[in-house]
mmCIF file of C-alpha atoms in Angstrom:
data_model
loop_
_atom_site.group_PDB
_atom_site.id
_atom_site.type_symbol
_atom_site.label_atom_id
_atom_site.label_comp_id
_atom_site.label_asym_id
_atom_site.label_seq_id
_atom_site.Cartn_x
_atom_site.Cartn_y
_atom_site.Cartn_z
ATOM 1 C CA MET A 8 0.000 0.000 0.000
ATOM 2 C CA ASN A 9 2.833 2.391 0.767
ATOM 3 C CA GLU A 10 3.955 2.092 -2.857
ATOM 4 C CA ARG A 11 0.628 3.277 -4.219
ATOM 5 C CA PRO A 12 -0.047 6.962 -4.886
ATOM 6 C CA SER A 13 -2.569 8.958 -2.869
ATOM 7 C CA TRP A 14 -5.227 8.855 -5.576
ATOM 8 C CA TYR A 15 -5.341 5.067 -5.249
ATOM 9 C CA SER A 16 -6.150 5.338 -1.558
ATOM 10 C CA ARG A 17 -8.963 7.747 -2.337
ATOM 11 C CA LEU A 18 -10.321 5.438 -5.025
ATOM 12 C CA ARG A 19 -10.341 2.543 -2.562
ATOM 13 C CA ARG A 20 -12.452 4.520 -0.124
ATOM 14 C CA GLU A 21 -15.055 5.553 -2.710
ATOM 15 C CA PRO A 22 -13.519 6.136 -6.069
ATOM 16 C CA LEU A 23 -15.295 8.645 -8.267
ATOM 17 C CA ALA A 24 -18.334 10.910 -8.424
ATOM 18 C CA GLU A 25 -20.804 11.092 -11.261
ATOM 19 C CA ARG A 26 -24.508 11.917 -11.478
ATOM 20 C CA THR A 27 -25.358 8.397 -12.649
ATOM 21 C CA PHE A 28 -22.353 6.581 -11.241
ATOM 22 C CA THR A 29 -23.359 3.000 -10.429
ATOM 23 C CA LYS A 30 -21.667 0.362 -8.347
ATOM 24 C CA ASP A 31 -21.126 -1.772 -11.438
ATOM 25 C CA LEU A 32 -19.376 1.072 -13.269
ATOM 26 C CA ARG A 33 -17.313 1.897 -10.188
ATOM 27 C CA ASN A 34 -16.221 -1.741 -9.835
ATOM 28 C CA LYS A 35 -15.303 -1.918 -13.526
ATOM 29 C CA ILE A 36 -13.076 1.174 -13.295
ATOM 30 C CA GLU A 37 -11.417 -0.037 -10.105
ATOM 31 C CA ARG A 38 -10.673 -3.455 -11.627
ATOM 32 C CA GLU A 39 -9.186 -1.784 -14.680
ATOM 33 C CA ILE A 40 -6.991 0.496 -12.567
ATOM 34 C CA GLU A 41 -5.799 -2.404 -10.428
ATOM 35 C CA SER A 42 -5.120 -4.761 -13.349
ATOM 36 C CA ARG A 43 -3.597 -2.483 -16.004
ATOM 37 C CA GLU A 44 0.139 -2.730 -16.346
ATOM 38 C CA LEU A 45 0.640 0.727 -17.893
ATOM 39 C CA GLY A 46 4.401 0.415 -18.017
ATOM 40 C CA ARG A 47 4.740 -1.457 -14.713
ATOM 41 C CA GLY A 48 8.360 -2.236 -13.977
ATOM 42 C CA SER A 49 9.804 0.596 -16.027
ATOM 43 C CA ARG A 50 11.333 3.682 -14.526
ATOM 44 C CA PHE A 51 8.338 5.775 -15.423
ATOM 45 C CA GLY A 52 5.725 3.093 -14.746
ATOM 46 C CA LEU A 53 4.161 4.648 -11.683
ATOM 47 C CA ALA A 54 4.211 8.093 -13.239
ATOM 48 C CA ALA A 55 2.324 6.769 -16.247
ATOM 49 C CA ARG A 56 -0.241 5.093 -14.022
ATOM 50 C CA ARG A 57 -0.688 8.240 -11.999
ATOM 51 C CA MET A 58 -1.189 10.380 -15.059
ATOM 52 C CA TRP A 59 -3.599 7.894 -16.619
ATOM 53 C CA ALA A 60 -5.647 7.685 -13.427
ATOM 54 C CA ALA A 61 -5.672 11.461 -12.960
ATOM 55 C CA GLY A 62 -6.998 11.855 -16.490
ATOM 56 C CA LEU A 63 -9.681 9.251 -15.824
ATOM 57 C CA ILE A 64 -10.683 10.875 -12.546
ATOM 58 C CA GLY A 65 -10.834 14.300 -14.175
ATOM 59 C CA ALA A 66 -13.001 13.040 -17.019
ATOM 60 C CA VAL A 67 -15.496 11.436 -14.683
ATOM 61 C CA LEU A 68 -15.556 14.364 -12.275
ATOM 62 C CA LEU A 69 -16.424 16.695 -15.138
ATOM 63 C CA LEU A 70 -19.620 14.694 -15.456
ATOM 64 C CA GLY A 71 -20.283 15.110 -11.757
ATOM 65 C CA GLY A 72 -23.717 16.275 -10.753
ATOM 66 C CA TYR A 73 -24.833 18.618 -8.098
ATOM 67 C CA GLY A 74 -27.748 18.144 -5.790
ATOM 68 C CA THR A 75 -29.225 18.808 -2.409
ATOM 69 C CA LEU A 76 -30.837 16.696 0.220
ATOM 70 C CA GLN A 77 -33.670 17.474 2.609
ATOM 71 C CA LEU A 78 -33.934 14.899 5.374
ATOM 72 C CA GLU A 79 -36.677 14.134 7.833
ATOM 73 C CA GLN A 80 -35.408 12.468 10.988
ATOM 74 C CA ASP A 81 -37.071 9.726 13.023
ATOM 75 C CA ARG A 82 -35.672 9.276 16.498
ATOM 76 C CA MET A 83 -35.942 5.782 17.968
ATOM 77 C CA ALA A 84 -34.404 5.517 21.404
ATOM 78 C CA GLY A 85 -32.579 2.236 21.962
ATOM 79 C CA GLU A 86 -31.864 0.574 25.254
ATOM 80 C CA SER A 87 -28.652 2.558 25.531
ATOM 81 C CA GLY A 88 -30.506 5.824 24.970
ATOM 82 C CA ALA A 89 -28.725 6.490 21.653
ATOM 83 C CA ASP A 90 -30.608 8.012 18.727
ATOM 84 C CA PHE A 91 -31.024 6.045 15.521
ATOM 85 C CA VAL A 92 -31.491 8.359 12.568
ATOM 86 C CA ILE A 93 -33.425 7.155 9.540
ATOM 87 C CA ALA A 94 -33.843 9.584 6.660
ATOM 88 C CA LYS A 95 -37.280 9.314 5.081
ATOM 89 C CA GLY A 96 -39.082 10.718 2.103
ATOM 90 C CA TRP A 97 -36.296 10.494 -0.466
ATOM 91 C CA PRO A 98 -37.696 11.018 -3.996
ATOM 92 C CA GLN A 99 -37.055 7.671 -5.672
ATOM 93 C CA ASP A 100 -38.518 8.973 -8.932
ATOM 94 C CA GLY A 101 -35.833 11.636 -9.297
ATOM 95 C CA GLY A 102 -37.976 14.502 -8.050
ATOM 96 C CA GLN A 103 -36.415 17.799 -6.995
ATOM 97 C CA LEU A 104 -35.954 19.195 -3.513
ATOM 98 C CA PRO A 105 -35.227 22.751 -2.345
ATOM 99 C CA ALA A 106 -31.719 23.968 -1.656
ATOM 100 C CA PRO A 107 -30.522 24.315 1.965
ATOM 101 C CA THR A 108 -32.093 27.362 3.568
ATOM 102 C CA GLY A 109 -29.943 30.434 4.081
ATOM 103 C CA THR A 110 -27.054 29.565 1.786
ATOM 104 C CA SER A 111 -26.006 30.814 -1.628
ATOM 105 C CA GLY A 112 -22.994 29.943 -3.736
ATOM 106 C CA GLY A 113 -20.804 28.766 -0.870
ATOM 107 C CA MET A 114 -21.192 32.038 1.086
ATOM 108 C CA VAL A 115 -22.703 31.561 4.515
ATOM 109 C CA LYS A 116 -25.567 33.967 5.236
ATOM 110 C CA LYS A 117 -27.169 32.348 8.239
ATOM 111 C CA GLN A 118 -26.597 29.020 9.905
ATOM 112 C CA VAL A 119 -29.684 26.856 10.153
ATOM 113 C CA PRO A 120 -29.559 24.745 13.325
ATOM 114 C CA ASP A 121 -32.207 22.244 12.188
ATOM 115 C CA VAL A 122 -30.287 21.047 9.110
ATOM 116 C CA PRO A 123 -29.215 17.459 9.915
ATOM 117 C CA VAL A 124 -25.476 16.878 10.160
ATOM 118 C CA PHE A 125 -25.817 14.236 7.426
ATOM 119 C CA GLU A 126 -27.039 16.893 4.985
ATOM 120 C CA ARG A 127 -24.204 19.184 5.968
ATOM 121 C CA MET A 128 -21.774 16.391 5.063
ATOM 122 C CA LEU A 129 -23.242 16.406 1.538
ATOM 123 C CA ASN A 130 -23.014 20.200 1.214
ATOM 124 C CA THR A 131 -20.082 21.389 3.341
ATOM 125 C CA MET A 132 -19.199 24.170 0.901
ATOM 126 C CA ASP A 133 -22.447 25.914 1.879
ATOM 127 C CA TYR A 134 -21.279 26.327 5.477
ATOM 128 C CA PHE A 135 -17.861 27.947 5.072
ATOM 129 C CA THR A 136 -16.113 30.349 2.729
ATOM 130 C CA THR A 137 -12.489 29.496 3.570
ATOM 131 C CA VAL A 138 -10.953 26.560 5.409
ATOM 132 C CA GLN A 139 -7.305 25.885 6.249
ATOM 133 C CA GLY A 140 -5.576 23.126 8.136
ATOM 134 C CA ALA A 141 -4.015 19.678 7.999
ATOM 135 C CA TYR A 142 -4.953 16.087 8.683
ATOM 136 C CA HIS A 143 -3.050 12.873 9.284
ATOM 137 C CA VAL A 144 -3.953 9.578 7.578
ATOM 138 C CA SER A 145 -2.937 6.094 8.738
ATOM 139 C CA GLU A 146 -4.210 3.268 6.506
ATOM 140 C CA ASP A 147 -3.865 -0.511 6.359
ATOM 141 C CA LYS A 148 -3.150 -0.741 10.075
ATOM 142 C CA GLY A 149 -0.353 1.796 9.934
ATOM 143 C CA LYS A 150 1.369 0.508 6.792
ATOM 144 C CA ASN A 151 0.647 3.704 4.861
ATOM 145 C CA GLU A 152 0.861 7.111 6.547
ATOM 146 C CA TYR A 153 0.764 10.595 5.111
ATOM 147 C CA ILE A 154 -0.167 14.164 6.003
ATOM 148 C CA VAL A 155 -2.468 16.400 3.965
ATOM 149 C CA GLU A 156 -1.971 20.170 4.221
ATOM 150 C CA PHE A 157 -4.758 22.231 2.674
ATOM 151 C CA THR A 158 -6.092 25.722 2.043
ATOM 152 C CA VAL A 159 -9.434 26.319 0.315
ATOM 153 C CA ASP A 160 -11.291 29.462 -0.688
ATOM 154 C CA GLU A 161 -14.872 28.934 -1.953
ATOM 155 C CA GLY A 162 -15.466 32.701 -2.251
ATOM 156 C CA GLU A 163 -15.823 34.994 -5.228
ATOM 157 C CA VAL A 164 -12.336 34.115 -6.501
ATOM 158 C CA PRO A 165 -12.014 30.422 -5.638
ATOM 159 C CA GLY A 166 -8.727 28.649 -5.088
ATOM 160 C CA SER A 167 -7.302 25.585 -3.375
ATOM 161 C CA SER A 168 -4.069 23.883 -2.390
ATOM 162 C CA ASP A 169 -3.697 20.186 -1.521
ATOM 163 C CA LYS A 170 -0.171 19.120 -0.475
ATOM 164 C CA ARG A 171 0.661 15.517 0.487
ATOM 165 C CA VAL A 172 3.620 14.652 2.710
ATOM 166 C CA ASP A 173 4.941 11.113 3.240
ATOM 167 C CA GLY A 174 4.571 10.151 6.889
ATOM 168 C CA ALA A 175 7.826 8.209 7.033
ATOM 169 C CA THR A 176 10.211 10.440 5.087
ATOM 170 C CA GLY A 177 8.617 13.891 5.345
ATOM 171 C CA GLN A 178 8.905 14.160 1.549
ATOM 172 C CA VAL A 179 6.309 16.230 -0.286
ATOM 173 C CA TYR A 180 5.183 13.750 -2.943
ATOM 174 C CA SER A 181 2.223 15.522 -4.541
ATOM 175 C CA ILE A 182 0.804 19.022 -4.906
ATOM 176 C CA THR A 183 -2.511 20.001 -6.486
ATOM 177 C CA ASN A 184 -3.113 23.760 -6.731
ATOM 178 C CA PHE A 185 -6.018 25.630 -8.333
ATOM 179 C CA ASP A 186 -5.710 29.400 -8.752
ATOM 180 C CA GLY A 187 -9.232 30.061 -9.995
ATOM 181 C CA LYS A 188 -8.353 29.433 -13.638
ATOM 182 C CA VAL A 189 -5.971 26.501 -14.069
ATOM 183 C CA MET A 190 -4.808 23.556 -11.990
ATOM 184 C CA LEU A 191 -1.233 22.446 -11.299
ATOM 185 C CA HIS A 192 -0.463 18.777 -10.602
ATOM 186 C CA MET A 193 2.932 17.715 -9.251
ATOM 187 C CA TYR A 194 4.029 14.154 -8.437
ATOM 188 C CA LEU A 195 7.282 12.350 -7.809
ATOM 189 C CA GLU A 196 8.420 9.789 -10.359
ATOM 190 C CA GLU A 197 7.912 6.577 -8.408
ATOM 191 C CA LYS A 198 7.229 5.257 -4.928
ATOM 192 C CA ARG A 199 7.082 8.798 -3.583
ATOM 193 C CA LYS A 200 10.732 9.192 -4.606
ATOM 194 C CA GLY A 201 12.655 10.487 -7.578
ATOM 195 C CA LYS A 202 12.409 13.732 -9.484
ATOM 196 C CA PRO A 203 9.206 15.807 -9.489
ATOM 197 C CA PHE A 204 7.196 16.197 -12.676
ATOM 198 C CA TYR A 205 4.138 18.336 -13.330
ATOM 199 C CA TRP A 206 1.426 19.253 -15.777
ATOM 200 C CA ILE A 207 -1.079 22.102 -16.028
ATOM 201 C CA ASP A 208 -4.785 21.466 -16.576
ATOM 202 C CA ASP A 209 -6.230 24.553 -18.278
ATOM 203 C CA ARG A 210 -9.481 22.996 -19.489
ATOM 204 C CA LEU A 211 -11.442 23.033 -16.263
ATOM 205 C CA PRO A 212 -14.994 24.323 -16.635
ATOM 206 C CA LYS A 213 -16.042 27.047 -14.224
ATOM 207 C CA ARG A 214 -18.214 25.853 -11.356
ATOM 208 C CA THR A 215 -20.929 28.138 -10.046
ATOM 209 C CA GLY A 216 -21.108 26.605 -6.586
ATOM 210 C CA GLU A 217 -24.888 26.723 -6.664
ATOM 211 C CA PRO A 218 -26.554 23.698 -5.022
ATOM 212 C CA LEU A 219 -28.623 22.315 -7.894
ATOM 213 C CA THR A 220 -31.648 20.314 -6.857
ATOM 214 C CA GLY A 221 -32.004 16.613 -7.530
ATOM 215 C CA PRO A 222 -31.471 13.260 -5.840
ATOM 216 C CA ARG A 223 -28.056 12.535 -4.377
ATOM 217 C CA PHE A 224 -28.592 8.765 -4.177
ATOM 218 C CA TYR A 225 -31.342 6.698 -5.750
ATOM 219 C CA LYS A 226 -32.236 3.551 -7.645
ATOM 220 C CA ASP A 227 -32.638 4.033 -11.377
ATOM 221 C CA SER A 228 -35.176 2.328 -13.634
ATOM 222 C CA GLN A 229 -32.903 -0.734 -13.860
ATOM 223 C CA GLY A 230 -32.701 -0.961 -10.074
ATOM 224 C CA MET A 231 -29.068 0.149 -9.956
ATOM 225 C CA ASN A 232 -27.826 2.251 -7.036
ATOM 226 C CA ASN A 233 -26.582 5.721 -7.964
ATOM 227 C CA TRP A 234 -24.651 8.383 -6.039
ATOM 228 C CA SER A 235 -23.950 12.022 -6.852
ATOM 229 C CA ALA A 236 -21.097 13.806 -5.073
ATOM 230 C CA ARG A 237 -21.057 17.599 -5.226
ATOM 231 C CA GLY A 238 -17.913 19.541 -6.093
ATOM 232 C CA GLY A 239 -17.128 23.045 -4.897
ATOM 233 C CA LYS A 240 -15.970 26.037 -6.893
ATOM 234 C CA ALA A 241 -12.431 25.560 -5.575
ATOM 235 C CA TRP A 242 -11.937 22.160 -7.251
ATOM 236 C CA ALA A 243 -10.661 20.634 -4.008
ATOM 237 C CA ASP A 244 -12.659 17.404 -4.276
ATOM 238 C CA GLY A 245 -9.643 15.276 -3.275
ATOM 239 C CA LEU A 246 -9.827 16.661 0.276
ATOM 240 C CA ASP A 247 -12.214 13.948 1.364
ATOM 241 C CA LEU A 248 -12.508 15.009 5.019
ATOM 242 C CA VAL A 249 -13.383 18.570 3.959
ATOM 243 C CA TYR A 250 -15.841 17.346 1.285
ATOM 244 C CA PRO A 251 -17.070 14.060 2.827
ATOM 245 C CA SER A 252 -19.966 13.170 0.483
ATOM 246 C CA ASN A 253 -18.499 9.734 -0.208
ATOM 247 C CA PHE A 254 -18.205 8.993 3.504
ATOM 248 C CA ALA A 255 -21.837 10.053 3.917
ATOM 249 C CA PHE A 256 -22.797 7.601 1.176
ATOM 250 C CA TRP A 257 -21.255 4.802 3.236
ATOM 251 C CA THR A 258 -24.203 5.185 5.628
ATOM 252 C CA VAL A 259 -26.791 4.604 2.880
ATOM 253 C CA ASP A 260 -28.424 1.177 2.919
ATOM 254 C CA GLY A 261 -28.047 -0.384 -0.532
ATOM 255 C CA ASP A 262 -31.467 -2.040 -0.440
ATOM 256 C CA THR A 263 -33.656 0.764 0.885
ATOM 257 C CA MET A 264 -31.452 3.635 -0.377
ATOM 258 C CA GLN A 265 -31.968 5.374 2.964
ATOM 259 C CA PRO A 266 -29.133 6.652 5.204
ATOM 260 C CA ILE A 267 -29.094 4.739 8.478
ATOM 261 C CA TYR A 268 -26.589 5.551 11.202
ATOM 262 C CA GLU A 269 -26.410 5.926 14.952
ATOM 263 C CA ILE A 270 -25.844 9.270 16.681
ATOM 264 C CA THR A 271 -23.975 8.377 19.857
ATOM 265 C CA GLY A 272 -23.336 11.848 21.259
ATOM 266 C CA THR A 273 -21.182 14.925 20.872
ATOM 267 C CA GLU A 274 -17.586 15.760 21.856
ATOM 268 C CA ARG A 275 -15.255 18.737 21.736
ATOM 269 C CA PHE A 276 -12.615 18.200 19.065
ATOM 270 C CA LEU A 277 -10.061 20.904 18.185
ATOM 271 C CA ASP A 278 -12.221 23.254 20.227
ATOM 272 C CA ARG A 279 -15.264 22.574 18.030
ATOM 273 C CA GLU A 280 -18.428 20.606 18.663
ATOM 274 C CA ALA A 281 -18.357 17.256 16.887
ATOM 275 C CA THR A 282 -21.396 15.042 16.334
ATOM 276 C CA ILE A 283 -20.455 11.363 16.569
ATOM 277 C CA MET A 284 -21.945 9.054 13.930
ATOM 278 C CA GLU A 285 -21.414 5.303 14.037
ATOM 279 C CA GLY A 286 -22.485 2.331 11.985
ATOM 280 C CA LYS A 287 -21.576 -0.890 10.234
ATOM 281 C CA LEU A 288 -20.092 -0.961 6.739
ATOM 282 C CA ASP A 289 -21.992 -2.976 4.167
ATOM 283 C CA ALA A 290 -20.401 -6.147 2.808
ATOM 284 C CA TYR A 291 -19.050 -4.436 -0.311
ATOM 285 C CA MET A 292 -17.355 -1.500 1.432
ATOM 286 C CA GLY A 293 -16.290 -3.616 4.387
ATOM 287 C CA GLY A 294 -14.467 -5.949 2.016
ATOM 288 C CA LYS A 295 -12.743 -3.029 0.283
ATOM 289 C CA GLN A 296 -11.583 -1.490 3.518
ATOM 290 C CA GLY A 297 -10.819 -4.652 5.453
ATOM 291 C CA ALA A 298 -12.996 -3.195 8.204
ATOM 292 C CA GLU A 299 -16.403 -3.769 9.753
ATOM 293 C CA ARG A 300 -17.440 -0.530 11.461
ATOM 294 C CA TYR A 301 -17.020 3.208 10.961
ATOM 295 C CA LYS A 302 -17.090 6.094 13.423
ATOM 296 C CA TYR A 303 -17.155 9.743 12.364
ATOM 297 C CA TRP A 304 -16.575 12.879 14.417
ATOM 298 C CA VAL A 305 -18.428 15.411 12.240
ATOM 299 C CA ASP A 306 -18.165 19.158 12.776
ATOM 300 C CA SER A 307 -21.704 20.022 13.845
ATOM 301 C CA GLU A 308 -21.629 23.426 12.160
ATOM 302 C CA THR A 309 -20.127 22.635 8.749
ATOM 303 C CA GLY A 310 -20.392 18.872 8.185
ATOM 304 C CA VAL A 311 -16.616 18.575 7.720
ATOM 305 C CA ILE A 312 -15.259 15.332 9.202
ATOM 306 C CA LEU A 313 -12.803 16.066 12.006
ATOM 307 C CA LYS A 314 -11.934 12.416 12.604
ATOM 308 C CA LEU A 315 -12.738 9.091 10.934
ATOM 309 C CA LEU A 316 -12.084 5.666 12.423
ATOM 310 C CA LEU A 317 -12.485 2.249 10.797
ATOM 311 C CA THR A 318 -12.211 -0.894 12.899
ATOM 312 C CA ASP A 319 -12.240 -4.601 12.063
ATOM 313 C CA ARG A 320 -14.296 -7.392 13.608
ATOM 314 C CA ALA A 321 -11.874 -7.652 16.520
ATOM 315 C CA GLY A 322 -12.211 -3.932 17.223
ATOM 316 C CA GLU A 323 -8.670 -3.154 16.039
ATOM 317 C CA THR A 324 -8.009 0.087 14.159
ATOM 318 C CA VAL A 325 -7.652 -0.324 10.396
ATOM 319 C CA THR A 326 -7.764 3.298 9.235
ATOM 320 C CA VAL A 327 -7.762 6.590 11.075
ATOM 321 C CA MET A 328 -7.965 10.039 9.483
ATOM 322 C CA GLU A 329 -7.687 12.901 11.939
ATOM 323 C CA MET A 330 -7.577 16.665 11.644
ATOM 324 C CA THR A 331 -4.597 18.111 13.473
ATOM 325 C CA GLU A 332 -5.483 21.721 12.660
ATOM 326 C CA ILE A 333 -8.506 23.443 11.129
ATOM 327 C CA ARG A 334 -9.611 27.062 10.779
ATOM 328 C CA PHE A 335 -12.755 28.350 9.107
ATOM 329 C CA ASP A 336 -13.482 31.714 7.488
ATOM 330 C CA GLU A 337 -10.104 33.319 8.132
ATOM 331 C CA PRO A 338 -8.180 35.296 5.472
ATOM 332 C CA VAL A 339 -5.958 33.126 3.273
ATOM 333 C CA ASP A 340 -2.641 33.852 1.561
ATOM 334 C CA ARG A 341 -3.437 33.288 -2.102
ATOM 335 C CA GLU A 342 0.237 32.722 -2.862
ATOM 336 C CA VAL A 343 -0.346 29.154 -1.674
ATOM 337 C CA PHE A 344 -2.606 28.642 -4.732
ATOM 338 C CA SER A 345 0.256 29.391 -7.133
ATOM 339 C CA THR A 346 0.292 27.277 -10.297
ATOM 340 C CA LYS A 347 3.819 28.339 -11.262
ATOM 341 C CA PRO A 348 6.119 25.296 -11.495
ATOM 342 C CA GLN A 349 9.095 25.298 -9.163
ATOM 343 C CA GLU A 350 12.704 25.095 -10.277
ATOM 344 C CA GLY A 351 13.772 21.514 -10.931
ATOM 345 C CA TRP A 352 10.324 20.277 -11.924
ATOM 346 C CA THR A 353 10.001 18.563 -15.306
ATOM 347 C CA GLU A 354 6.932 19.181 -17.455
ATOM 348 C CA ARG A 355 5.077 16.206 -18.876
ATOM 349 C CA LYS A 356 1.908 15.887 -20.844
ATOM 350 C CA PRO A 357 -1.038 14.433 -18.908
#
């Protein structure tokens, strides 16, 4: 696992987002990524695979849909006193629902306390304008560790920076910057080592940030399950704790297409209130992750995940992703969004 690039880890968690992205299509793409040789064994093998996958991810994300979700909660007190939350009333026929109240284009006007934390997870960009911080990731029972440093501006002039640092060596092995117009991608040649290479993506369509109405998960006419992750104006979709739609989809029951999870309380985390959500992974996702249960510490105000924990049947930790620093709605230094290649980087075509 430690020899695989960061995009592979993200694909394993929940690979891509598309308005009509089905499990069958997702499985097909993952099998192709895992099985293709793409120059394996050559000096530039991993670089080629990274570039091929990045192109694939970009193509699918361009098809990504937007949507909103309005949930009605049923509270059923268990013997332990915990609340079980079952979302009801989802439009299975593809009907439209209103946008979250009090938000417009990623700019917070007024917080609405009765919006369920699950809905905030699907629409985090509606509850902050800027966010800065870092989080630590430990996967495969500690075999793969890295740090993600990020800055995002979803305001009038959007921008983002996503920098990945190897947990063992401290080496910066990837940078993805968006300056509002173009995106810079930098990777190391192989195994998070070697010389850095880069390419510029100048064909990104402009995102409005408006929360278009429509179902976020549903069964189509063929009975296939579909998910729709929403991307922000800042093109920072790879920051999966900041934009945790895919983690929210893990709570959706594949048969009923209803989110089912357990709210077990609240805690203070990084001086913020976190709502704790727990549940069991379905057989498909559990097999992918090598885990049985999930536990999220979700920022109650924004829906951003502050901590994620996956455990196996024995209760041992498989994966933990944890914010070490986070700040909302503070001024950002836009120099961090620079798409100017650094000295010593080699340009390659994507």
